[in-house]
N, CA and C of each residue as an Amber inpcrd file, in Angstrom:
protein
   165
   0.8870000  -1.1500000  -0.1290000  -0.0630000   0.0830000  -0.0990000
   0.7950000   1.1630000  -0.0860000   0.5170000   2.3870000  -0.8830000
   1.2730000   3.3910000  -0.6910000   0.2210000   4.7680000  -1.0040000
   0.8140000   5.8600000  -1.1540000   0.2960000   6.8250000  -1.5700000
   0.7220000   7.4830000  -2.9060000  -0.4620000   7.8200000  -3.9560000
   0.0730000   8.4210000  -5.1190000   0.0840000   9.9010000  -5.0950000
   0.7940000  10.5660000  -5.7380000   1.1060000  12.0240000  -5.7380000
   1.0300000  12.3860000  -7.0640000  -0.0880000  13.0870000  -7.4990000
  -0.3850000  13.4160000  -8.7360000   0.4830000  14.7910000  -9.0130000
   1.3790000  14.7680000 -10.3030000   2.1890000  16.0670000 -10.5310000
   2.1400000  16.2080000 -12.2590000   2.3950000  17.3440000 -12.7840000
   2.4800000  17.5100000 -14.1400000   3.6360000  16.4560000 -14.8810000
   3.2720000  16.0530000 -15.9100000   4.3280000  15.3290000 -16.7290000
   5.8090000  15.9470000 -16.9140000   6.8770000  15.5040000 -16.5720000
   8.1780000  16.0470000 -16.5710000   8.7300000  16.6650000 -15.1620000
   7.7280000  16.7320000 -14.0710000   7.9720000  16.9940000 -12.8380000
   9.1870000  16.1600000 -12.1730000  10.3390000  16.8980000 -11.8600000
  11.3280000  15.7750000 -11.2630000  10.7560000  15.1660000 -10.1890000
  11.3880000  13.7160000  -9.8660000  11.0110000  13.0000000  -8.5810000
  11.9600000  12.8430000  -7.7610000  11.9720000  13.4580000  -6.7210000
  13.2490000  13.1880000  -5.6210000  12.7780000  12.0690000  -4.7120000
  13.9480000  11.3590000  -4.4000000  13.5890000  10.2050000  -3.2920000
  13.8400000  10.7600000  -2.0530000  12.6860000  10.1290000  -1.0980000
  12.6590000  10.6070000   0.2220000  13.9340000  10.4980000   0.7580000
  14.9970000   9.8420000   0.4720000  16.2880000   9.4930000   1.3020000
  17.3820000   9.0370000   0.2920000  18.4240000   9.1390000   0.8870000
  19.6450000   8.5210000   0.0150000  19.4590000   6.9880000   0.0460000
  20.0430000   6.3340000  -1.0030000  19.6840000   4.7780000  -0.8390000
  20.3080000   4.3190000  -2.4490000  20.0500000   2.8810000  -2.4850000
  20.6590000   2.3530000  -3.5480000  19.4760000   1.6560000  -4.5100000
  19.8500000   2.1750000  -5.8370000  18.7410000   1.6520000  -6.6050000
  18.9420000   0.0600000  -6.6000000  17.9000000  -0.8420000  -6.4000000
  17.8790000  -2.1140000  -6.3850000  17.3070000  -2.7930000  -7.4780000
  16.2330000  -2.0780000  -7.9890000  15.3190000  -2.5450000  -8.9990000
  14.5680000  -1.6140000  -9.8040000  14.8440000  -1.6540000 -11.2120000
  13.9360000  -0.6880000 -11.8700000  13.2150000  -1.5100000 -13.2410000
  12.3000000  -1.0710000 -13.6650000  11.5890000  -1.7120000 -15.0260000
  10.3460000  -1.3160000 -15.6290000   9.5110000  -1.9170000 -15.9890000
   8.3940000  -1.6800000 -16.3710000   7.1060000  -2.9480000 -16.3330000
   6.0240000  -2.7500000 -15.6680000   4.9500000  -3.6600000 -15.7970000
   3.6080000  -3.0810000 -16.2350000   2.8350000  -3.9060000 -16.6420000
   1.6520000  -3.2930000 -17.0330000   0.6990000  -2.6600000 -15.8980000
   0.9540000  -3.1750000 -14.7240000   0.1670000  -2.2930000 -13.5170000
   0.6860000  -1.1950000 -13.1020000   2.2560000  -1.1120000 -13.0030000
   2.7040000  -0.0010000 -12.3870000   3.5610000   1.0980000 -13.5400000
   3.6410000   0.6680000 -14.6590000   4.3390000   1.2700000 -15.5590000
   5.7010000   1.5340000 -15.2570000   6.4100000   2.4100000 -15.4520000
   7.8560000   2.3670000 -15.4430000   7.9370000   2.5800000 -13.9050000
   8.8770000   2.0500000 -13.3900000   9.0700000   2.2280000 -11.6290000
  10.7440000   1.9560000 -11.3120000  10.9130000   2.4560000 -10.1300000
  12.1160000   2.1330000  -9.2650000  12.0540000   2.1280000  -8.0830000
  12.8660000   0.9810000  -7.4710000  12.7960000   0.5260000  -6.1120000
  14.1360000   0.9470000  -5.5720000  14.1080000   1.9680000  -4.3870000
  15.4340000   2.2870000  -3.8340000  15.2370000   1.5790000  -2.2150000
  16.6330000   1.1340000  -2.0370000  16.8260000   0.4900000  -0.7280000
  17.5020000   1.8060000   0.0830000  16.9100000   1.8000000   1.3000000
  17.6390000   3.2250000   2.0630000  18.4660000   2.3900000   3.1100000
  18.0140000   1.3660000   3.6320000  19.0170000   0.7480000   4.7320000
  18.2570000  -0.5620000   4.8340000  18.5680000  -1.2570000   5.8410000
  18.2320000  -2.8830000   6.2090000  16.6440000  -2.8570000   6.5620000
  16.1480000  -1.8140000   6.6630000  14.6050000  -1.6800000   7.1250000
  13.5980000  -1.2550000   5.9600000  14.2740000  -0.1200000   5.5410000
  13.3490000   0.7000000   4.4810000  13.7330000   0.7790000   3.1780000
  12.7090000   0.4940000   2.4290000  12.7440000   0.9990000   0.8320000
  11.7800000   1.6040000   0.4160000  11.8490000   2.3660000  -0.6150000
  10.5840000   3.1080000  -1.3730000  10.5690000   2.6630000  -2.8040000
   9.1810000   2.7680000  -3.2820000   9.1180000   2.5120000  -4.7150000
   8.5970000   3.7880000  -5.2080000   8.7630000   4.0530000  -6.5200000
   8.3040000   5.2390000  -7.2830000   7.5030000   4.5080000  -8.4370000
   6.3950000   4.6330000  -8.8810000   5.7630000   4.1080000  -9.6790000
   4.9560000   4.9130000 -10.6970000   4.4120000   4.4780000 -11.9030000
   3.7050000   5.0950000 -12.7130000   4.6370000   6.4940000 -13.4060000
   5.8410000   6.2550000 -13.4410000   6.6340000   7.2860000 -14.1740000
   6.3120000   7.2620000 -15.5850000   6.4830000   8.4250000 -16.2100000
   6.3580000   8.6140000 -17.8560000   7.5720000   7.7290000 -18.3900000
   8.7390000   7.9110000 -17.8210000   9.9640000   7.2350000 -18.2810000
  10.6800000   6.8080000 -17.2260000  11.6210000   5.7120000 -17.4320000
  12.7070000   5.2860000 -16.3890000  13.5110000   6.0200000 -16.6060000
  14.2450000   6.5510000 -15.3350000  15.7440000   7.2280000 -15.5790000
  15.8860000   7.6300000 -14.0710000  17.1810000   7.6920000 -13.6190000
  17.4790000   8.2640000 -12.1470000  19.1750000   8.7800000 -12.3630000
  19.2220000   9.5220000 -11.4260000  20.6920000   9.9360000 -11.3220000
  21.1710000   9.7050000  -9.8840000
């Protein structure tokens, strides 16, 4: 379960905390997504992105 935040196309997405990208890709249900591991307990996912990419 999570929270969706609507934003105009092209709005930069900032991670909630520093971490390591552990997975990214595309699924029909989630669209483009990225999963970031922040520590041994927490990770976040960013879904429904127009395009995959991160820095």
